[in-house]
Each structure stands twice: as structure tokens, then as C-alpha cells.
Amino acid sequence: MTIEKRPNATADKTAPSQAPNVPVIERSPGPKLPGPPGVPGTERFRLLAYVKQESMVRVDKRPDETVLTWPHLLRPEFLMACLIAVLLIVASVFINAPLEDMAHPYVTPHVAKAPWYFLGLQEMLSYFNATVIGAFFPFVYFIGLALIAYVDRSPYKAVRDRKTAWVFFLCIMVGGVIVTLLGAFFRGPGWNWVWPWQGIYFTL
Amino acid sequence: MTLPGPGDVVRYVKESGLWRSLFRQPYPTTSRTRALAVMNNVFLHLHPVRVKKHAVRYTYTFCLGGISFFLFLMLTVTGVYLMFFYVPSVARAYQDIISIENAVAFGQLTRNMHRWAAHLMVLTVFLHMIRVFYHGAYKPPREFNWTIGVLLLFSTLWLSFTGYLLPWDQIAFWAITVGTNMATYAPFLSRESSFWLLGGITVDQGTLIRFYVMHVIAFPLIAAILMVVHFWRIRKDGGISGPV
Amino acid sequence: MSQLPTYGEVHGPPIGEMTRRTFMRRLIGWGVGLLSLEFLAGTFAFTWPNVRGGLGGKVVLGSATDIVGASPDWATGQPYSYQKARIFLVNVPAGEALVDGKTDNVPDPKKNVLALYRKCPHLGCQIPQLCDKSHWFECLCHGSKYTILGEKRAGPAPRGMDRFPFTIENGIYVVDTGKLEDGPPIGTETFDKRTIDQMPHCAA
């Protein structure tokens, strides 16, 4: 793939056979002419750029490892979009968004919960020191997430080659799910423990 | 004299100057024209002409990033619709939600779609992050794009959180009160940051307009800019990551 | 075509000194950086809340007679809830007498009152009226419990109830809601040393 020497433009035009180490570049037919019959894999494409292997853009693909975006990527994208749209519309027809009484700043309801994605944090606030959990933890969580890519320098991608990283990440994620579920379904009035079969105190 | 059939009409339209100014080529059926279609259309140009075979497998990506982006688009559309009937004022907001639900055609449906799509988007963005971590797809040369992704996760959470207040009902009011009070545990500048966040000492009109502006324009713009960078970097970092 | 003059050994800049071009470039760079910082600071300044009146300013409660007129129980120790300032005005001698069960012969509060902010220092819920069973303030949201003097006894709150400074001008109570003071730290026990185990629960 790496081409050492850029072919001389004039030589290429007049006599391509004179430069044996340069691939033959077929000029694309003009836009007015009909294209050749499309037999996948037999067409030749215009050479747009030379990309060296060691450049920023990793070119480690051979032609047979790729498929055309149209239709092979656009079709699944379209189908998935349709599926999500249909699911969402059907769900919205049957399940109404919650709406309670108008906000009353002087009347705290018996159950006051943050949105579900903060419920894990709220649950942990009832166990640990407030400054650590309420401020320090979310800060470290986000900064840590953002820096994962710069901290984890191991070149391996497969899970079996980086078990520590994966177990660590999984623990954080599963822990997050557990405390969120606890906060959502096991906490009732006064943030007291309730079992889900005693009542669900959770609104989306 | 025979009347022109539907085929003649289609041919006439497709041969007209207007049609050909819109579409430079016929419907792509060959590899060459399909490649050109992706290359020449600004929206399809988001993709490269060819993609790796494994990248189009549902079970590799589960389409999570794409679903998140699609939900963002849906939320933008339904959100614009809702804005026609919503005034961010303590006196009116709740009544406007009631009237959207009861008096506006498809109002309840639009509000439901907006709400469920928002919750779903938070979920898919999280799952997308876990998927990317699982495949080690944040490894060089994609480190920066991972960071952009974390910023997008933060934007998504913040968009959802600011939107949570807007119906101005008891759920909204106390969820935001409880949520923003977590910020007061910061070891320094806690009072100031909460004051700035809420636009006052407690959740009130100042908070409502503040959250509204962040929800409908500031953070959608920020998220859109981040998404442009995110998608661009996927291509520039060598396409979607390889299989494990 | 004559050769353009270039930096030679003779005309080149001495090592360690910058050229005019580098100087200008850095000047522009630092200028743009400074401007961005100013823009950021300006954004914060512009978006700083513009609070007019209400909570955040000075709130006039009236004289002790006015308060007893509005809420006769205040003389016998029940905290007076004044929603405009979101406070409980606690008549300290009467309150202590109420908790001790000696409601007769209550001394005059004079300056011995407390303006307790009704926002729970835990997560900001509105603290309801004094519980009749325990004579404690019991937050419904997450179960923080405070004595009548706002000292924390139980629950997840990081400190006692916050309070506002107040002045008495010609017998009129004026609360300055712009200056919130942190509540007493956990472990402060000036009065009412009962523990949670001895208490009947108020919140369901």
C-alpha cells in the first residue's frame, strides 16, 4: 500500500506502462457518460490520496474487509431508526408522562427523590460523609471517566488481556446500578427502607 | 391523442431541470453510484464510502451511538413542538403543560414522546459508553474521542436534568431541589455555586428561566457541536474500532 | 530571478532572542487567550442571578405581640412558621419549657429567639412543623431529625438547621435572609439530650 514515489503526472497520462512500480490509475469517466455495469468488487476507483501506514489515519484495511456504506450501513441504520421511532410512539400512546400537582414550595411531599440517574448518589449520601459523596465523588467520577483513555495505556483491547481494567470498570458500573435500584425501589417516605412489594415510590 | 400515463409523468419530472438540479444522479443501484451518493450528499457524507464489515453487525455496536443520536433528533423535533405552547413562568408553566395535554392536538403524545425519549437517551448514552469500554475502543488513536464522549454524557445528563424542572409540578420541583442541593456539599464556593445554579436561594422563577434557556438552546447547541467533533473524529481516527 | 535575501549566518537573530514575527504571533496568541478568559469571566458576571426582594433580603416579622396574634401557640413554645422568610421563629425559653413539659409560667423570650431556616441542610426539603409526639423537627424526605433548637440528633444531615441573623428594632423582629449561617455541628447538645432510641417516630 505504501507508495514510495509519487508518479510524475505527465508520464502517468501518456505512458503508464513506463512506470512498473506505480499502480495503474484509471481516470474516472465524465459525469455525462453512463458508468460501467456495477459488479461489486470489480470496479476500480479513482485514486484520491496516498496515505502512509504510519500516518494518523490508520489504514489497516484491505478491500475485501470493507463493504459499501450504501446499502450495508445505511440499511441497518434506517431500520433501527424506524424500530426506535415505532417503539417510542407506541409507548407514548399507552404510557402517559407523569404529572403531579402544581409545584408547592411550602409542601414537601413525603417522597422527594432526584431524577433516577442521580438516585445512586442520593442513596450513597445517606451512608457516607456528605462532602465526599455529594461533591468530591461526582467530580472525581467525571474527571476520572474523561481521563480513562489517557490513564489506561495498555495496548490490548480484548477483555482477556485487560482484566483489571474491565473488572474495575464493571464494579463501578454494577455498583452504580445497585445503588440506583436501591434508591429507586427500596426507599419510601422519609427515605426509610421499603420492600418493592410494600409500595413503589418512584416516578420517572 | 393519448393521455400521458403515470410513467410519463415520472419521466417528465425526472428529466426536468429542477429535478436534476436537486439530484445529480439517478437512484444509486451500482457500486459506483452508491459510492458517489454517499460522497456527494452532505448528510450521508457523515459516513465514509466504505465501512469495515464488522462495523455493520448489530451485535458489535448494538447501534447504541446511532440510537442516541436519533433520539437527540427526535427530542429536538418534539421539543420544538412543545415550545410553541410553553411559557417558562412560575404562574403559567404548569397550566401550559395541562393545556398541552388536554387541549393541543397530539399534545399528550408529543409530551410523552419527549419524556420517554429523554429517559431512553440517558440510558443509551450510558450503554454506549459501556460498549465502547468493553471493546477497548478508547485506546489510541481514539483517546480524545472518548473524552468528547464523556462530555456528551455530561451534556445529556444536564439536558435531562434541566428539562426535569420545566413541568413545574411537585415531582419536578422537589427533584430539582434535592438534586441541586447535592452541589452545596462542595468544599468551597458551595453557597455561590448553588446560588448561581438556581438563580437565587431556592428553586423559583429565576431557576425556571435559567433551566429553560439551558435546556432549549444553550446545551442543545453545545451538545450538537460536541457531536460534530465526535462523529468527525470517528472517521479521522480510522473509522469504527476493530473487533476484539 | 534574483535570489531573495534570507537570514544568513550574519543577519540571523542572535540565539535566544525572538524574531519580530514570533513576537507578534505570541502577542496575538496571548491576546486571544486573555480575551477568552475575560469572556468566560464576563459570562459568569452576566449570568449572576439578579435577585430582587423576597427571600435574600431583610424580612420584617413584626413585634412579639404581632406574632402571638398570628400564632397564639408561640407563647407556649410552638415555633412560629413565617413563610415569606421560610423560617421557624423559635421562642427559646418557651420552646424548652414545652419540651420539658412545663408549659405553665413561661418566661418572656425577649431577645432569646432563633430564626431557623426551614430548608433541611441535607438535601433542601422543607422541614415540617414540630412533631407533637417527639417535639423534634423531623424532615420527611430523608429522615433527618432536629431538636427545637435546630441541633441535629438523627438522620443523614451534615449539621444542625441553618439559621438567619436577626435584629430587634423597637421590639420588631427583622430577619436578614441574605446572610445564612451554618447550623451547629453534629454532636452539639446544649439542650434536649434524648437519643433517637427513646423517641416515638413522627413520620409514618
XYZ file of C-alpha atoms in Angstrom:
652
model
C 0.000 0.000 0.000
C 2.825 2.375 0.767
C 3.987 4.056 -2.376
C 7.462 5.430 -2.239
C 7.426 7.844 -5.117
C 4.606 9.987 -6.349
C 4.281 9.269 -10.066
C 5.029 12.034 -12.451
C 1.746 13.399 -13.674
C 2.651 13.707 -17.348
C 4.306 10.331 -17.529
C 1.224 8.791 -15.956
C -1.034 10.300 -18.557
C 0.962 9.399 -21.630
C 2.560 6.101 -20.834
C 1.552 4.433 -17.586
C 3.329 1.238 -18.552
C 6.677 3.006 -18.329
C 6.476 3.108 -14.546
C 6.047 -0.516 -13.497
C 6.069 0.127 -9.730
C 3.186 2.571 -9.920
C -0.347 1.157 -9.938
C -2.420 1.894 -12.967
C -4.797 4.711 -12.229
C -7.871 4.680 -14.321
C -9.371 8.063 -14.954
C -12.963 8.218 -13.962
C -15.387 8.644 -16.841
C -17.000 12.033 -17.081
C -20.271 12.563 -15.255
C -22.269 12.535 -18.503
C -21.218 9.056 -19.521
C -23.035 6.112 -18.005
C -20.905 4.160 -15.573
C -19.820 0.571 -16.145
C -22.257 -2.105 -15.040
C -21.888 -2.463 -11.322
C -20.442 -5.821 -10.483
C -19.357 -5.411 -6.843
C -15.654 -5.805 -6.331
C -14.679 -5.424 -9.978
C -14.779 -1.649 -10.280
C -11.693 0.421 -9.997
C -11.797 3.654 -8.121
C -10.092 6.923 -8.628
C -7.032 7.351 -6.508
C -7.881 10.176 -4.149
C -4.891 10.267 -1.844
C -1.842 8.397 -0.783
C -1.987 7.530 2.887
C 1.150 6.226 4.500
C 0.774 3.445 7.008
C 2.404 5.359 9.823
C 0.191 8.422 9.476
C -2.559 9.461 11.924
C -5.203 7.749 9.827
C -4.655 4.042 10.283
C -5.135 2.311 7.016
C -5.118 -1.328 8.006
C -7.940 -2.406 5.770
C -7.803 -4.396 2.618
C -10.591 -4.004 0.066
C -12.194 -7.322 0.934
C -12.664 -6.314 4.610
C -14.990 -3.467 3.773
C -18.477 -3.141 2.429
C -20.215 -0.227 0.811
C -21.919 2.156 3.198
C -24.892 2.259 0.867
C -26.625 -0.134 1.490
C -24.797 -2.145 4.144
C -24.626 0.529 6.828
C -27.487 2.788 5.796
C -29.996 -0.060 5.790
C -29.435 -1.159 9.405
C -29.362 2.479 10.482
C -32.653 3.138 8.781
C -34.261 0.005 10.203
C -33.041 0.798 13.714
C -34.356 4.357 13.458
C -37.744 3.014 12.349
C -37.775 0.493 15.180
C -36.958 3.102 17.834
C -39.482 5.551 16.400
C -42.233 2.928 16.384
C -41.391 1.721 19.897
C -41.372 5.277 21.193
C -44.669 6.197 19.558
C -46.377 3.025 20.757
C -45.039 3.517 24.282
C -46.160 7.148 24.216
C -49.642 6.219 23.122
C -50.112 3.877 26.058
C -47.980 5.346 28.865
C -48.502 8.927 29.888
C -45.689 11.073 31.233
C -46.177 11.651 34.961
C -47.589 14.947 36.129
C -48.468 15.656 39.735
C -49.936 18.693 41.449
C -48.508 22.090 40.713
C -45.214 22.798 42.466
C -45.756 23.945 46.019
C -42.559 25.278 47.598
C -44.021 25.081 51.119
C -45.237 21.496 50.959
C -42.552 18.881 50.740
C -44.007 15.581 49.602
C -43.308 12.536 51.748
C -41.121 11.169 48.999
C -38.688 13.583 47.389
C -36.304 11.882 45.021
C -33.836 13.236 42.495
C -34.101 12.109 38.840
C -33.262 8.421 38.519
C -29.704 8.926 37.255
C -28.857 10.805 40.473
C -30.616 8.363 42.782
C -27.445 6.322 43.284
C -25.723 9.446 44.505
C -28.648 10.258 46.767
C -28.617 6.727 48.155
C -24.915 6.965 48.931
C -25.467 10.335 50.607
C -27.354 8.506 53.333
C -24.367 6.251 54.043
C -21.258 8.364 53.761
C -19.872 11.763 54.548
C -21.779 14.355 52.573
C -18.849 16.370 51.230
C -17.108 13.244 49.999
C -20.135 11.776 48.271
C -22.045 14.914 47.312
C -19.212 16.924 45.821
C -15.927 15.061 45.690
C -17.260 11.795 44.288
C -19.180 13.148 41.249
C -16.229 15.386 40.426
C -13.751 12.519 40.549
C -16.203 10.276 38.710
C -16.473 12.561 35.710
C -12.842 13.639 35.594
C -11.829 10.004 36.022
C -14.123 8.874 33.218
C -12.800 11.567 30.910
C -9.203 10.598 31.655
C -9.589 6.801 31.393
C -8.246 6.878 27.849
C -5.106 8.688 28.987
C -4.549 6.691 32.163
C -5.018 3.181 30.761
C -2.003 2.864 28.481
C -2.083 -0.876 27.921
C -2.251 -1.511 24.191
C -4.551 -4.513 24.475
C -8.175 -4.300 23.539
C -9.534 -7.754 24.257
C -11.116 -8.168 27.667
C -8.957 -11.201 28.457
C -5.848 -9.044 28.141
C -7.024 -6.294 30.474
C -8.983 -7.998 33.185
C -8.059 -5.483 35.887
C -9.381 -2.514 33.947
C -12.518 -4.361 32.992
C -13.249 -5.645 36.495
C -12.671 -2.180 37.918
C -14.989 -0.565 35.383
C -17.592 -3.286 35.800
C -17.549 -2.896 39.586
C -18.190 0.835 39.272
C -20.996 0.313 36.767
C -22.669 -2.564 38.630
C -22.256 -0.683 41.914
C -23.909 2.320 40.287
C -26.807 0.196 39.093
C -27.256 -1.363 42.548
C -27.324 1.905 44.492
C -29.624 3.409 41.849
C -32.038 0.482 42.183
C -31.868 0.734 45.979
C -32.638 4.439 45.846
C -35.408 3.950 43.312
C -37.323 0.953 44.620
C -36.250 0.341 48.213
C -36.712 3.816 49.646
C -40.059 5.187 50.654
C -41.371 8.050 52.763
C -38.708 9.571 54.971
C -36.103 7.689 52.922
C -36.966 4.689 55.077
C -36.380 1.206 53.752
C -39.389 -0.341 51.995
C -39.628 -3.521 50.001
C -40.916 -3.088 46.450
C -43.980 -5.214 47.231
C -44.910 -2.814 50.006
C -45.204 0.002 47.507
C -43.304 1.655 44.678
C -42.174 5.185 45.465
C -40.604 6.033 42.153
C -41.605 8.217 39.216
C -39.687 8.586 36.006
C -54.335 11.845 -28.727
C -53.423 9.677 -25.734
C -53.203 10.962 -22.233
C -49.786 10.701 -20.546
C -49.601 7.782 -18.113
C -48.039 7.897 -14.662
C -44.763 6.611 -16.117
C -44.639 9.556 -18.497
C -45.195 11.984 -15.642
C -42.408 10.417 -13.621
C -40.100 10.537 -16.623
C -41.022 14.150 -17.301
C -40.314 15.139 -13.674
C -37.044 13.251 -13.603
C -35.860 14.847 -16.812
C -36.797 18.359 -15.712
C -34.121 20.858 -14.861
C -35.462 21.257 -11.338
C -35.170 17.548 -10.509
C -31.692 17.311 -11.964
C -30.591 20.359 -10.015
C -31.658 18.539 -6.836
C -30.263 15.107 -7.671
C -27.088 14.888 -9.700
C -27.555 11.211 -10.461
C -30.315 8.641 -10.754
C -31.212 6.429 -7.806
C -27.976 4.634 -6.990
C -28.066 0.993 -7.947
C -24.467 0.265 -8.867
C -21.479 0.281 -6.550
C -20.121 3.330 -8.271
C -23.268 5.408 -7.977
C -23.777 4.248 -4.398
C -20.307 5.392 -3.523
C -20.973 8.712 -5.235
C -24.292 9.110 -3.437
C -22.606 8.803 -0.046
C -19.783 11.073 -1.088
C -21.900 13.827 -2.628
C -24.736 14.073 -0.118
C -23.865 16.246 2.847
C -25.914 14.157 5.306
C -24.710 10.786 4.062
C -21.212 12.190 3.931
C -21.151 11.731 7.690
C -20.187 8.185 6.721
C -17.210 7.069 4.695
C -17.991 5.458 1.361
C -16.959 2.041 2.584
C -17.071 0.732 6.137
C -15.482 -2.256 7.770
C -17.549 -5.387 7.523
C -17.682 -5.998 11.257
C -18.918 -2.457 11.875
C -22.302 -3.157 10.308
C -23.027 -6.098 12.603
C -25.776 -5.248 15.094
C -24.062 -7.266 17.804
C -20.845 -5.289 17.600
C -22.244 -1.823 18.317
C -25.892 -2.592 19.113
C -26.423 0.710 17.293
C -26.188 2.459 20.651
C -24.427 5.595 19.436
C -26.733 5.828 16.450
C -29.820 5.358 18.628
C -28.606 8.102 20.976
C -28.155 10.454 18.038
C -31.551 9.537 16.606
C -33.175 10.163 19.995
C -31.430 13.540 20.134
C -33.018 14.408 16.789
C -36.426 13.211 17.967
C -36.086 15.225 21.145
C -35.196 18.303 19.121
C -38.297 17.951 16.950
C -40.748 17.155 19.764
C -39.091 19.837 21.912
C -39.635 22.493 19.258
C -43.298 21.464 19.053
C -43.719 21.748 22.810
C -42.077 25.171 22.835
C -44.999 26.575 20.838
C -47.262 26.166 23.855
C -44.951 26.516 26.832
C -44.126 29.715 28.727
C -41.348 29.363 31.322
C -43.073 31.295 34.071
C -43.952 30.058 37.544
C -47.506 31.264 37.067
C -48.045 29.701 33.639
C -45.750 26.713 33.177
C -47.896 24.126 34.921
C -51.094 25.357 33.273
C -49.351 25.214 29.905
C -48.424 21.576 30.471
C -52.040 20.847 31.401
C -53.277 22.556 28.263
C -50.696 20.759 26.110
C -52.040 17.504 27.499
C -55.721 18.329 27.208
C -56.276 20.962 24.537
C -53.478 20.611 21.977
C -53.924 18.053 19.206
C -51.400 15.260 19.773
C -50.134 17.322 22.723
C -50.153 14.480 25.205
C -48.458 12.203 22.686
C -45.764 14.759 21.949
C -45.070 15.330 25.631
C -44.955 11.582 26.280
C -42.555 11.053 23.393
C -40.319 13.841 24.615
C -40.204 12.439 28.125
C -39.647 8.791 27.230
C -37.110 9.622 24.546
C -35.208 11.709 27.111
C -35.038 8.892 29.643
C -34.152 6.409 26.920
C -31.380 8.660 25.652
C -29.714 8.845 29.060
C -29.832 5.059 29.146
C -28.478 4.501 25.616
C -25.653 7.002 26.137
C -24.608 5.108 29.264
C -24.835 1.770 27.455
C -22.876 3.197 24.537
C -20.116 4.179 26.934
C -20.028 0.682 28.432
C -19.938 -0.867 24.951
C -17.018 1.342 23.934
C -15.162 0.478 27.115
C -15.792 -3.223 26.579
C -14.198 -3.105 23.134
C -11.295 -1.021 24.333
C -12.288 1.435 21.645
C -10.891 4.349 23.626
C -7.314 3.171 23.027
C -5.016 5.219 20.807
C -5.693 6.872 18.455
C -9.196 7.348 19.919
C -8.383 8.764 23.388
C -9.598 12.250 22.592
C -12.862 10.994 21.163
C -13.540 9.119 24.415
C -13.136 12.395 26.306
C -15.531 14.109 23.906
C -17.916 11.236 24.571
C -17.727 11.786 28.329
C -18.530 15.462 27.761
C -21.503 14.349 25.671
C -22.640 12.091 28.510
C -22.449 15.072 30.841
C -24.387 17.231 28.360
C -27.060 14.542 28.079
C -27.453 14.322 31.843
C -27.611 18.077 32.141
C -30.156 18.389 29.332
C -32.324 15.803 31.047
C -31.925 17.404 34.453
C -32.791 20.933 33.267
C -35.795 19.577 31.387
C -36.984 17.805 34.505
C -37.905 21.101 36.159
C -39.937 22.562 33.318
C -43.367 20.974 34.022
C -43.235 22.775 37.386
C -45.124 20.087 39.266
C -44.274 18.563 42.618
C -42.050 15.861 41.113
C -40.093 18.450 39.163
C -39.770 20.974 41.950
C -38.533 18.608 44.633
C -36.363 16.514 42.345
C -34.519 19.664 41.298
C -34.383 20.916 44.895
C -32.868 17.648 46.061
C -30.608 17.351 43.021
C -29.158 20.841 43.183
C -28.630 20.609 46.936
C -26.020 17.952 46.320
C -23.926 20.778 44.832
C -23.945 22.571 48.181
C -21.673 19.887 49.614
C -18.725 21.213 47.608
C -15.891 22.023 49.996
C -15.582 25.593 48.737
C -17.825 28.110 46.957
C -20.775 25.838 47.693
C -23.213 28.665 48.502
C -22.088 30.658 45.479
C -22.316 27.756 43.048
C -25.779 26.818 44.257
C -26.869 30.465 44.097
C -25.605 30.737 40.537
C -27.109 27.411 39.510
C -30.536 28.192 40.946
C -30.586 31.863 40.033
C -31.430 32.593 43.670
C -31.541 30.976 47.075
C -34.244 28.433 46.325
C -35.875 26.948 43.244
C -38.046 29.773 41.919
C -38.743 31.848 38.797
C -35.025 32.561 38.442
C -34.318 28.840 38.335
C -37.100 28.129 35.861
C -35.961 30.626 33.225
C -32.320 29.636 33.772
C -33.026 25.948 33.297
C -35.300 26.684 30.348
C -32.612 28.610 28.475
C -30.033 25.918 29.162
C -32.497 23.211 28.160
C -33.830 24.598 24.905
C -30.856 26.379 23.406
C -27.546 26.508 25.291
C -26.949 22.835 25.890
C -28.519 21.551 22.653
C -26.019 23.787 20.839
C -23.126 22.619 22.984
C -24.149 19.004 22.514
C -24.509 19.499 18.747
C -21.011 20.969 18.498
C -19.602 18.122 20.560
C -21.427 15.613 18.352
C -19.952 17.158 15.206
C -16.493 16.693 16.675
C -17.360 13.212 17.946
C -18.559 11.946 14.567
C -15.771 13.635 12.670
C -13.156 12.087 14.911
C -14.597 8.603 14.414
C -13.718 8.906 10.744
C -10.436 10.682 11.261
C -9.269 8.156 13.849
C -9.659 5.370 11.323
C -13.333 4.515 11.444
C -15.051 2.404 13.999
C -12.736 0.342 16.186
C -11.776 -3.170 15.186
C -13.185 -6.326 16.704
C -11.561 -7.612 19.834
C 15.179 35.997 -10.992
C 17.440 37.292 -8.308
C 17.692 35.406 -5.058
C 15.580 36.779 -2.211
C 17.525 37.896 0.856
C 17.359 35.329 3.635
C 18.667 35.092 7.130
C 22.224 34.044 6.773
C 24.864 33.449 9.357
C 25.371 37.179 9.515
C 21.809 38.503 9.580
C 20.116 35.794 11.631
C 18.809 36.724 15.037
C 21.166 36.051 17.945
C 20.371 32.808 19.710
C 17.857 33.316 22.498
C 16.209 36.372 21.012
C 12.917 36.166 19.236
C 12.180 37.475 15.818
C 9.604 40.141 15.242
C 7.315 37.590 13.647
C 7.476 35.278 16.687
C 6.905 38.225 18.968
C 3.809 39.335 17.087
C 2.492 35.814 16.929
C 2.845 35.304 20.665
C 1.324 38.711 21.342
C -1.736 37.789 19.321
C -1.880 34.363 20.935
C -1.777 35.727 24.461
C -4.237 38.450 23.496
C -6.778 35.954 22.219
C -6.247 33.795 25.304
C -6.763 36.753 27.610
C -9.859 37.801 25.696
C -11.305 34.305 26.045
C -10.714 34.380 29.791
C -12.371 37.770 30.016
C -15.285 36.442 28.005
C -15.627 33.494 30.381
C -15.493 35.768 33.436
C -17.960 38.100 31.748
C -20.304 35.198 31.128
C -20.323 34.358 34.813
C -20.824 38.007 35.720
C -23.660 38.352 33.230
C -25.424 35.199 34.362
C -25.064 36.037 38.043
C -28.589 35.973 39.470
C -30.365 39.269 39.776
C -32.430 38.768 42.925
C -34.943 41.444 43.774
C -36.793 41.451 47.089
C -38.317 38.437 48.809
C -36.025 35.748 50.090
C -32.487 37.109 50.056
C -33.303 40.475 51.585
C -34.431 41.681 55.009
C -37.816 40.409 56.104
C -39.844 42.163 58.798
C -41.749 39.812 61.102
C -43.359 42.304 63.462
C -43.307 42.567 67.231
C -43.746 39.723 69.711
C -47.355 40.804 70.173
C -47.962 40.593 66.418
C -46.522 37.113 66.333
C -48.632 35.919 69.255
C -51.606 37.464 67.492
C -50.859 35.486 64.340
C -49.951 32.289 66.134
C -51.066 32.111 69.800
C -49.105 28.893 70.381
C -45.859 30.810 70.031
C -46.124 31.947 73.645
C -46.289 28.326 74.762
C -43.303 27.209 72.735
C -44.647 26.217 69.306
C -42.256 27.541 66.644
C -43.778 30.289 64.509
C -43.604 29.461 60.814
C -43.119 32.584 58.695
C -43.237 31.501 55.073
C -42.053 34.725 53.475
C -38.673 34.161 55.059
C -39.054 30.364 55.107
C -38.215 30.259 58.799
C -39.317 28.922 62.134
C -39.020 31.648 64.734
C -38.367 29.682 67.903
C -39.204 31.209 71.247
C -36.296 29.593 73.061
C -37.426 29.715 76.753
C -40.976 28.688 75.854
C -39.732 26.019 73.496
C -37.501 24.499 76.129
C -40.394 24.575 78.572
C -42.601 22.835 76.005
C -40.099 20.024 75.507
C -39.670 19.648 79.281
C -43.447 19.540 79.701
C -43.709 22.669 81.862
C -45.953 24.860 79.788
C -47.162 26.974 82.687
C -45.287 30.075 83.770
C -43.275 30.547 80.546
C -40.653 33.279 80.685
C -40.727 36.120 78.160
C -38.425 35.422 75.177
C -37.058 38.975 74.848
C -34.030 38.513 72.605
C -33.769 34.802 73.167
C -35.233 33.638 69.846
C -33.895 31.645 66.895
C -34.688 32.146 63.188
C -34.242 28.586 61.869
C -34.218 28.199 58.084
C -36.806 25.619 57.108
C -34.662 24.221 54.304
C -33.167 20.967 55.511
C -29.357 21.161 55.295
C -29.340 17.635 53.962
C -30.946 17.944 50.536
C -33.118 21.018 50.795
C -36.534 19.667 51.693
C -38.968 21.850 53.582
C -38.902 20.877 57.260
C -42.448 20.401 58.550
C -43.926 21.729 61.789
C -42.629 20.475 65.114
C -43.693 16.885 65.682
C -46.166 16.657 68.561
C -45.016 13.215 69.694
C -41.290 13.865 69.906
C -41.067 17.673 69.953
C -38.443 17.395 67.275
C -38.291 18.749 63.753
C -38.438 15.671 61.540
C -37.674 16.059 57.842
C -39.970 13.837 55.811
C -37.648 13.418 52.852
C -34.700 11.576 54.279
C -35.429 11.337 57.971
C -33.111 13.954 59.462
C -34.234 14.929 62.972
C -33.510 18.123 64.884
C -34.290 19.413 68.349
C -36.364 22.506 68.865
C -33.106 24.492 68.882
C -32.176 23.066 65.480
C -29.458 20.723 66.742
C -29.152 17.540 64.724
C -29.984 14.316 66.540
C -30.532 11.725 63.803
C -30.555 11.141 60.071
C -28.212 11.916 57.202
C -27.926 15.720 57.568
C -24.361 17.025 57.859
C -25.153 19.608 60.592
C -27.965 21.246 62.520
C -30.578 23.501 60.945
C -29.171 26.656 59.361
C -30.286 29.977 60.791
C -30.561 33.615 59.791
C -29.252 36.509 61.853
C -31.947 38.831 63.113
C -32.175 42.217 64.720
C -34.762 43.657 67.066
C -35.511 47.293 66.294
C -38.011 48.850 68.736
C -39.311 45.385 69.555
C -39.772 44.476 65.878
C -38.076 41.270 64.686
C -36.228 41.703 61.376
C -34.603 38.667 59.770
C -31.774 39.124 57.286
C -32.300 36.279 54.816
C -29.276 37.324 52.792
C -26.854 36.003 55.409
C -27.389 32.349 56.105
C -25.375 30.907 58.992
C -24.480 27.236 59.176
C -26.242 25.195 61.821
C -24.343 23.796 64.827
C -22.129 20.804 64.001
C -23.150 17.241 64.800
C -22.690 16.494 68.480
C -23.768 19.888 69.779
C -26.005 19.182 72.773
C -26.961 22.330 74.603
C -30.474 21.127 75.335
C -32.741 18.097 74.884
C -30.220 15.274 75.090
C -32.632 12.471 74.276
C -31.418 9.978 71.683
C -33.285 8.502 68.768
C -33.925 5.217 70.605
C -36.029 6.915 73.257
C -38.230 8.631 70.698
C -41.549 7.829 69.120
C -41.395 8.204 65.335
C -43.351 11.047 63.877
C -43.028 10.450 60.145
C -45.025 7.472 59.012
